[in-house]
CSV table of C-alpha atoms and ligand atoms in Angstrom, one decimal:
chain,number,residue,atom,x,y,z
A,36,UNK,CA,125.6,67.8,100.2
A,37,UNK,CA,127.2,68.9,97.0
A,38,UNK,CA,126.6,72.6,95.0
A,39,UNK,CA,126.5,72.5,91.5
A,40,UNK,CA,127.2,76.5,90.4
A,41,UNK,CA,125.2,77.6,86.8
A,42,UNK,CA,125.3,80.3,84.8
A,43,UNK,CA,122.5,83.0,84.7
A,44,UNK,CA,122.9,85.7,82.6
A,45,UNK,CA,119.4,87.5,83.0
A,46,UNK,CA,119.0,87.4,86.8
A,47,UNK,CA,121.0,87.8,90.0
A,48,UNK,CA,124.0,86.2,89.1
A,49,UNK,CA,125.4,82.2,89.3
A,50,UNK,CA,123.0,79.9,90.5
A,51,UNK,CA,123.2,77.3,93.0
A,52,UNK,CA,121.6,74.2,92.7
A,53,UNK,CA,122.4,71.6,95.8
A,54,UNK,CA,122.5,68.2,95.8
A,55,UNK,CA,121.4,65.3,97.9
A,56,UNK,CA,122.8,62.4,97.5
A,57,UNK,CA,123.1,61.2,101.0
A,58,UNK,CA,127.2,60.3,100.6
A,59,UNK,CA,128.3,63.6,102.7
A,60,UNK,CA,125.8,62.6,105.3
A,61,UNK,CA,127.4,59.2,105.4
A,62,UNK,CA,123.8,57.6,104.7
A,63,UNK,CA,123.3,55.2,101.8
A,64,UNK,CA,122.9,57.0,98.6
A,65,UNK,CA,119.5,55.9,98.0
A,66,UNK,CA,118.0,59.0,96.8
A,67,UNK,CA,119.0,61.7,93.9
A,68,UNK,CA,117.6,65.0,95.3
A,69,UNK,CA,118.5,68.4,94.1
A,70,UNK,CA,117.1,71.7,95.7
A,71,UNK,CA,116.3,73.9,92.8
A,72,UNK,CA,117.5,73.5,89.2
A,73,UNK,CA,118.7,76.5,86.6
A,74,UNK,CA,117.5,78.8,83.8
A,75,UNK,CA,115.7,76.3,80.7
A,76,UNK,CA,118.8,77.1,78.5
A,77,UNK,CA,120.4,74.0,76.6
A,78,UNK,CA,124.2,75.2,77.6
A,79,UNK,CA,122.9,75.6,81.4
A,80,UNK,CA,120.7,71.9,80.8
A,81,UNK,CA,124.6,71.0,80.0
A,82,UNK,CA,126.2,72.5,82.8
A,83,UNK,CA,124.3,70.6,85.0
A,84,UNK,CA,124.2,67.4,83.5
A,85,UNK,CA,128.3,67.5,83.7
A,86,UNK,CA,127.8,68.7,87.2
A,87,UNK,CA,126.3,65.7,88.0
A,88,UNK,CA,128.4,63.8,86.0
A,89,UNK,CA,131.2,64.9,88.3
A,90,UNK,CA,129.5,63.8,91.4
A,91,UNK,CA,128.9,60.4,89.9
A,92,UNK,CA,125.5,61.1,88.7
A,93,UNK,CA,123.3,60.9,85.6
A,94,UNK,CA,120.6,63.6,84.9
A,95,UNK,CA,117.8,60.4,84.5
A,96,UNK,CA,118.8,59.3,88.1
A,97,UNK,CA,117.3,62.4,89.8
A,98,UNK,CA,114.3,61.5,92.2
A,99,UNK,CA,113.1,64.5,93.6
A,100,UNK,CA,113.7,68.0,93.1
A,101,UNK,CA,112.6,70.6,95.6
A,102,UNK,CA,112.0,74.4,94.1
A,103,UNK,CA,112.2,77.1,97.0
A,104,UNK,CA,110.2,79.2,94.5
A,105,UNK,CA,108.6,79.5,90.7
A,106,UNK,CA,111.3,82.1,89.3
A,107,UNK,CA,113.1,80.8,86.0
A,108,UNK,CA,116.4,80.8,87.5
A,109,UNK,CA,115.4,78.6,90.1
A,110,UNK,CA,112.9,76.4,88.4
A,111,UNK,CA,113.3,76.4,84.8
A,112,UNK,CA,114.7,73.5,84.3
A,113,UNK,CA,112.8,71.5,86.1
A,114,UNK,CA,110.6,70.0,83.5
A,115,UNK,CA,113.6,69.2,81.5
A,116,UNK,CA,114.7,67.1,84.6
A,117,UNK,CA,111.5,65.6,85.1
A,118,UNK,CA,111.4,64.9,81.2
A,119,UNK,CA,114.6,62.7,81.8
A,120,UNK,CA,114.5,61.2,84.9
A,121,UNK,CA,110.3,61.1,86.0
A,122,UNK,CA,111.6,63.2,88.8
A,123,UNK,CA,109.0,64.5,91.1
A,124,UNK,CA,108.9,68.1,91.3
A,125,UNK,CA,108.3,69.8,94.6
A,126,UNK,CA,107.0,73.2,94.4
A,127,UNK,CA,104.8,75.0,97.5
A,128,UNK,CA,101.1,76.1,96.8
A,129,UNK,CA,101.0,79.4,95.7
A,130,UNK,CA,104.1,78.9,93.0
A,131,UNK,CA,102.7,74.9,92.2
A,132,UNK,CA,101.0,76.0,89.0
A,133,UNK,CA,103.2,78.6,87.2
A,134,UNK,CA,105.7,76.3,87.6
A,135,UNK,CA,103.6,73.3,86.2
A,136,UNK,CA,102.9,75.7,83.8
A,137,UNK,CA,99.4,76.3,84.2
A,138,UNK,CA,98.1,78.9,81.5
A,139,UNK,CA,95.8,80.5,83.4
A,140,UNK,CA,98.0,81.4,86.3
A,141,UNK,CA,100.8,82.4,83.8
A,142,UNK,CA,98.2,84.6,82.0
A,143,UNK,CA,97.4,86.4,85.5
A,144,UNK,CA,100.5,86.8,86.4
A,145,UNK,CA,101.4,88.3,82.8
A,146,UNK,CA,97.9,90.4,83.5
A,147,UNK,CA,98.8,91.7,86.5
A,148,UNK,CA,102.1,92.5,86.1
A,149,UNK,CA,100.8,94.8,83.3
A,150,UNK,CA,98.5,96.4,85.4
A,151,UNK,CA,101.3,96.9,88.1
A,152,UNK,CA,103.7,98.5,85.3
A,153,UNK,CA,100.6,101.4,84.9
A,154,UNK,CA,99.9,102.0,88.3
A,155,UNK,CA,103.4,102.5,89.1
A,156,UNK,CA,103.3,105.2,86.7
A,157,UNK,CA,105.8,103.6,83.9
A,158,UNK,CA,106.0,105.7,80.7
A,159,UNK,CA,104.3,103.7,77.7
A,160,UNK,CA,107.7,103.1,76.1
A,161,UNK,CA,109.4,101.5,78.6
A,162,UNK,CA,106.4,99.8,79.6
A,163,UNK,CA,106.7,98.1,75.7
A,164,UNK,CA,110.0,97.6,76.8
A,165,UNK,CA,109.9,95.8,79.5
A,166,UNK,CA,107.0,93.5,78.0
A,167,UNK,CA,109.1,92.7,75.4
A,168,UNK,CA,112.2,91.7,77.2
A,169,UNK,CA,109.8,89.8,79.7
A,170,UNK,CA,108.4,88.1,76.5
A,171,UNK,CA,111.7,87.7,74.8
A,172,UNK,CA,112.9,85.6,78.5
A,173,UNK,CA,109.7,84.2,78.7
A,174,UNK,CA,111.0,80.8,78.1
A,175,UNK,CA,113.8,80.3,80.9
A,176,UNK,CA,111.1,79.5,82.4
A,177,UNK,CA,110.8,76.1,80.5
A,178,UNK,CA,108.6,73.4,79.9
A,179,UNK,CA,105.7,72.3,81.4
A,180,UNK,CA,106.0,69.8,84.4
A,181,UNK,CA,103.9,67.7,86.9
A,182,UNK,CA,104.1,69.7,90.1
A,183,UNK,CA,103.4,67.9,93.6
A,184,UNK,CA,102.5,71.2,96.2
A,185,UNK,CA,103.1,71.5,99.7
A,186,UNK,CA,102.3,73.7,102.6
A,187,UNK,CA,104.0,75.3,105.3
A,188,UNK,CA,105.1,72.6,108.2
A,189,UNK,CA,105.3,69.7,105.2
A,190,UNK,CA,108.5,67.4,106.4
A,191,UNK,CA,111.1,65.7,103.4
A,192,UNK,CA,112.3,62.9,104.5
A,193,UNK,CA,115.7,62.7,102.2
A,194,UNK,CA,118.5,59.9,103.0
A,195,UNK,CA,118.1,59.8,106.7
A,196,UNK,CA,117.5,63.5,107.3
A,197,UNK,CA,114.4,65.8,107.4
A,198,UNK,CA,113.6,68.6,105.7
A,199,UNK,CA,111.1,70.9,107.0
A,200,UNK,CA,109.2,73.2,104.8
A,201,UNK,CA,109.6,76.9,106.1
A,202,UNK,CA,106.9,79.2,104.0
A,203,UNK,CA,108.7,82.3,103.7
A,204,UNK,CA,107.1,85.0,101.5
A,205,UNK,CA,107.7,88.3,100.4
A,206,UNK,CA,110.1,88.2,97.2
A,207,UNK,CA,107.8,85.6,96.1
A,208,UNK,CA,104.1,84.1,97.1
A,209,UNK,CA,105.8,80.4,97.4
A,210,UNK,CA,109.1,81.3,98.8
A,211,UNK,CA,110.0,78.4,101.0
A,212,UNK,CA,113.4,77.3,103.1
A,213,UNK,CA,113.9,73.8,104.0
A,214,UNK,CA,115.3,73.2,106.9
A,215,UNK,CA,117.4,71.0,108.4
A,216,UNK,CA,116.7,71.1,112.5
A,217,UNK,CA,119.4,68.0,113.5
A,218,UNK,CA,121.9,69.4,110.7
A,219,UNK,CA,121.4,73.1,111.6
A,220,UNK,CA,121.3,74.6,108.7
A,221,UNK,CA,118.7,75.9,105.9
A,222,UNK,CA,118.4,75.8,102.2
A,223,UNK,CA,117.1,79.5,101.7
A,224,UNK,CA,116.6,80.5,97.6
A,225,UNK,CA,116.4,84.0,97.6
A,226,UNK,CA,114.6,84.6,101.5
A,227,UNK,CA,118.4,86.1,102.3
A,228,UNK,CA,121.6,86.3,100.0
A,229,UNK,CA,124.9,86.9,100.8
A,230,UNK,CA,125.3,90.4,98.9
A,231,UNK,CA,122.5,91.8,97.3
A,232,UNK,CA,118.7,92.2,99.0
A,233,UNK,CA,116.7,90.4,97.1
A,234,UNK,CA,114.2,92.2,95.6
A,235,UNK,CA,110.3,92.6,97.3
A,236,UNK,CA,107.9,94.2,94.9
A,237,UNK,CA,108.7,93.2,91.8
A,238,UNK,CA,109.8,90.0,91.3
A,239,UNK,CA,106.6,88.4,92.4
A,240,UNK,CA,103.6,91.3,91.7
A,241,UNK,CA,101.1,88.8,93.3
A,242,UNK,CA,102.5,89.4,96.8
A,243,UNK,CA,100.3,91.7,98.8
A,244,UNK,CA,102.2,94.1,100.8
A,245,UNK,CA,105.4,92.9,99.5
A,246,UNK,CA,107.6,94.4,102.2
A,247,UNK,CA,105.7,93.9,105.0
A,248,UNK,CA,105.2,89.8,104.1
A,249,UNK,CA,109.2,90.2,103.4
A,250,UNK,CA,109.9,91.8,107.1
A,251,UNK,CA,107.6,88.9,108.4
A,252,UNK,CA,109.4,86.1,106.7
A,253,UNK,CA,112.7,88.0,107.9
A,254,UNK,CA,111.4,88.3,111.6
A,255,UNK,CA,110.9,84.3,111.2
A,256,UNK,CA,114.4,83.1,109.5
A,257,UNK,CA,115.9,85.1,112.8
A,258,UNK,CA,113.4,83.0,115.0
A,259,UNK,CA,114.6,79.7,113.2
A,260,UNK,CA,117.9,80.7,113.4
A,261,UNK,CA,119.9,77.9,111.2
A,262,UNK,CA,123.8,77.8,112.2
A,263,UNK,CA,124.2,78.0,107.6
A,264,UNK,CA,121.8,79.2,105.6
A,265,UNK,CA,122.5,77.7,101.9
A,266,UNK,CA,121.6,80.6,99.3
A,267,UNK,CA,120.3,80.4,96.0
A,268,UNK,CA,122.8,83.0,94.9
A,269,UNK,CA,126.5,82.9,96.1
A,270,UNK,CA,128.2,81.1,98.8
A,271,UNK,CA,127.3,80.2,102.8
A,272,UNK,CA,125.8,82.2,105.0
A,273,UNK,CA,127.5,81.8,108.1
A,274,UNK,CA,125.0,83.9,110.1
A,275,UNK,CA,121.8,83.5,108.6
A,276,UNK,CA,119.5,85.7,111.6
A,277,UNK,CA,122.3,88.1,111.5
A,278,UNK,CA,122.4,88.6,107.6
A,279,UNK,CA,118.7,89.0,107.8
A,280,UNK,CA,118.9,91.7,110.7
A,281,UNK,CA,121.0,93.6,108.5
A,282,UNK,CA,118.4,93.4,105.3
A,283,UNK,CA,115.9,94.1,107.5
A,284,UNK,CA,117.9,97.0,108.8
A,285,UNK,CA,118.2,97.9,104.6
A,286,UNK,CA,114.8,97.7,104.3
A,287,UNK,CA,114.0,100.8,107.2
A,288,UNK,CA,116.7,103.1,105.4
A,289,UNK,CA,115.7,102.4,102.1
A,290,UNK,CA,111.8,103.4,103.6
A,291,UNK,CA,113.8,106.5,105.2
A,292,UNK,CA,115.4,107.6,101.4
A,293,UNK,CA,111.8,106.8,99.9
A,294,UNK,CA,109.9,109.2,102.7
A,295,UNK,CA,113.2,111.7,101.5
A,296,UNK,CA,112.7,111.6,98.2
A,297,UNK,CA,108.8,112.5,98.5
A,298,UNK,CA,109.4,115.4,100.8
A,299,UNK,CA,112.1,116.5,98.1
A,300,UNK,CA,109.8,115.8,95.0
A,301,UNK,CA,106.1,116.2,96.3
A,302,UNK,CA,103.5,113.5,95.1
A,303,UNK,CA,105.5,111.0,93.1
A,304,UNK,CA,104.8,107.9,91.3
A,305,UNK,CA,107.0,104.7,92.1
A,306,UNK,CA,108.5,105.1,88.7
A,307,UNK,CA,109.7,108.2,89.9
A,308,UNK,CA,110.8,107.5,92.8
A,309,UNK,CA,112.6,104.4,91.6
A,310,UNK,CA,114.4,107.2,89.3
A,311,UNK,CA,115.3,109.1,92.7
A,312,UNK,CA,116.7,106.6,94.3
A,313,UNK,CA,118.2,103.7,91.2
A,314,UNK,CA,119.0,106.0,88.9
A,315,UNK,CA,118.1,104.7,85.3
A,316,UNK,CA,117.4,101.1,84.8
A,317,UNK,CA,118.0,98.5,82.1
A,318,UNK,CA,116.9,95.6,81.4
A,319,UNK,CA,115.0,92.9,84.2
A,320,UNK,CA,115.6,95.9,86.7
A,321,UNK,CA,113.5,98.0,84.9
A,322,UNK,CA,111.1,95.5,86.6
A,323,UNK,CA,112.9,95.3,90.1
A,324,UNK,CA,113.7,98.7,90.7
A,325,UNK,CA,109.6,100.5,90.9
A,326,UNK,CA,108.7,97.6,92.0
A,327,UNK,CA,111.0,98.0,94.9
A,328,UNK,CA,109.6,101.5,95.5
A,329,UNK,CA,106.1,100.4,94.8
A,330,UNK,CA,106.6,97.9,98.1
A,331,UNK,CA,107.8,100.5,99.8
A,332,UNK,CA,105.5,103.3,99.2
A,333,UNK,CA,102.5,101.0,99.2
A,334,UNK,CA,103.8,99.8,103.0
A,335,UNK,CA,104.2,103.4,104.0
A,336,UNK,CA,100.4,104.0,102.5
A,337,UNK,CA,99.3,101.1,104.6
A,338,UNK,CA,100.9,102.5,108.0
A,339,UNK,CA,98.9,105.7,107.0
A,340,UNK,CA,102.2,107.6,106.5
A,341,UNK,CA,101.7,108.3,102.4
A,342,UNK,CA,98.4,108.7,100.9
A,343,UNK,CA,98.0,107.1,97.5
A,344,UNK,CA,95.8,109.1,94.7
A,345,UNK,CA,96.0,107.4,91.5
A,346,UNK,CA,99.8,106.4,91.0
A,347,UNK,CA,100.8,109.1,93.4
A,348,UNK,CA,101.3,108.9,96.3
A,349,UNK,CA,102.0,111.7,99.2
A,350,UNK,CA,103.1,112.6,102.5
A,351,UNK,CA,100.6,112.8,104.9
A,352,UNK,CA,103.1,113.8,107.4
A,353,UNK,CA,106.0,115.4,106.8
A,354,UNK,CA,108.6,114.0,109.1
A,355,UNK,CA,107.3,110.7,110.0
A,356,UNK,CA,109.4,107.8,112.3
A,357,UNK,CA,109.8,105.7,109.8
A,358,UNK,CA,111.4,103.2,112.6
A,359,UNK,CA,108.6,102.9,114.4
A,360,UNK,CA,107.2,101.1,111.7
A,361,UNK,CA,109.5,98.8,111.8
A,362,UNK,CA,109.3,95.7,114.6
A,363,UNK,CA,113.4,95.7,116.1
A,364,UNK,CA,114.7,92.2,114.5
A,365,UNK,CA,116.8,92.1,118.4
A,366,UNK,CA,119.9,91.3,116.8
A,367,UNK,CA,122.7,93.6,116.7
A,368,UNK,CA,125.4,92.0,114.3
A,369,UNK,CA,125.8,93.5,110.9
A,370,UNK,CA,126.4,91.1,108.3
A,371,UNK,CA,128.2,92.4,105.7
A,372,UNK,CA,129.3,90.3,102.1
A,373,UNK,CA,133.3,90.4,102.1
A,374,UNK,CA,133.4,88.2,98.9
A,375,UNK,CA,134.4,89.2,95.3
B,484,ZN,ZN1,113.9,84.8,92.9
B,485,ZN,ZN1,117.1,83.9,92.3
């Protein structure tokens, strides 16, 4: 297995895209596979046509690519790679048709992302804002493509190993690892990174209870427990059930800050309480950051903790354990990132 890094300038940083070719594993190099692609940029289209190129590769020779979910940075390029090669283009059931392109399930997800930015209580402006730089980005996300779905539990068979689909959902509806049982390791996307939490709430608005699907797919990545965990963002994870222990961990202190900043503030919107605890926001975090505190006010609301009138929401009690409504992930390690 090879990593090809590609630049990203809008999302969470360098992208990694893996590839398959079967010569690490020692196996005949039948098969071209590559486990998510890049932003539909030409320059990044470039990048990892030359990153091929260096692994003795030709963009048209690609056979298969599997997408651990539908956002841009992950998936743009597929149809591009598709276009050249007739690669088939793995995506899991819920993402399948915004990445194929699908108008009607880009026009939902447009709809309702517009309907999120109101409840949350965004001011009109930035609301325009944020449309427009979602608009302006709009086509990262690239060109149409035939999309073949799977389900949890599908297997890959991919030069001599197998690949098990591991539906994972919470940052986004599709989010899937593929795992490796005999290899022991994973190819995560964004379920864990190294540094930064990924982001529950926003980045996929069609998730119901964002952070509680998240904490879910988190309580079953430390039940798998892969020796690596390949990320879609930065370098190996060496201790995949630890690293998500710790987010998980995150996740109860950032619901502790939220329940602090409503007992400071009274009733608040998330766009308020995004403000209390980010700060002010530019550009695609203008999206990330209420969403963020949406998922977390709207898992409080559904423990009965917060009570939700219109965009507000309130504390029903004022000094609620917020850990107990949390499960205990049972790991103690705390995985910190200790790169640049
Ligand atoms: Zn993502
Ligand atoms: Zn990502």
């Amino acid at each position: 297995m090879q990593r090809i890094r590609l630049t990203n300038t809008v999302f969470e940083g360098l992208n990694n895209v893996y590839v398959l070719d079967g010569t690490a594993d020692g196996a005949d190099a039948d098969e071209l596979v590559l486990v998510d692609a890049g932003v539909a940029l030409p320059a990044v289209r470039e990048q990892l046509a030359s990153g091929l190129a260096d692994l003795g590769h030709d963009l048209a020779d690609v056979d298969r690519v599997l997408l651990t979910h539908w956002h841009a940075d992950h998936a743009g390029l597929a149809g591009a790679i598709q276009a050249a090669s007739g690669a088939t283009i793995h995506a899991h059931e819920a993402d399948a048709p915004l990445v194929a392109g699908d108008e009607d399930s880009l026009l939902e997800e447009q709809r309702l992302q517009r309907e999120k930015f109101r409840e949350w209580g965004m001011p009109e402006e930035t609301r325009a804002e944020l449309v427009e730089f979602l608009n302006d980005h709009g086509d990262l996300g690239g060109e149409p493509c035939d999309v073949e779905s799977f389900v949890d539990g599908d297997a890959f068979e991919v030069n001599d190993r197998t690949l098990e689909a591991v539906h994972l959902p919470g940052h986004a509806a599709g989010l899937t690892a593929f795992h490796d049982a005999a290899g022991d390791e994973a190819f995560v996307g964004d379920v864990i990174l190294p540094k930064y939490t990924p982001n529950v709430g926003g980045a996929d608005v069609r998730v119901e209870d964002p952070l509680g699907r998240y904490v879910e797919s988190l309580l079953d990545l430390i039940d798998l427990d892969p020796g690596t965990a390949w990320p879609g963002h930065r370098d190996r994870i060496d201790d995949p059930a630890g690293r998500a222990a710790t987010i998980l961990r995150h996740h109860v202190e950032r619901t502790e800050n939220v329940v602090d900043a409503l007992a400071d503030l009274g009733p608040s919107t998330p766009w308020e309480i995004s403000a209390a605890l980010f700060g002010d926001l530019h550009g695609i975090h203008v999206l990330h950051g209420p969403g963020e505190a949406y998922a977390h006010l709207d898992h409080l609301a559904g423990a009965g903790v917060v009570e939700r009138d219109g965009s507000r929401y309130a504390l029903v009690d004022a000094d609620p354990d917020v850990a107990s409504l949390f499960p205990d992930p049972g790991i103690d390690r705390v995985v910190q990132w200790t790169g640049e």
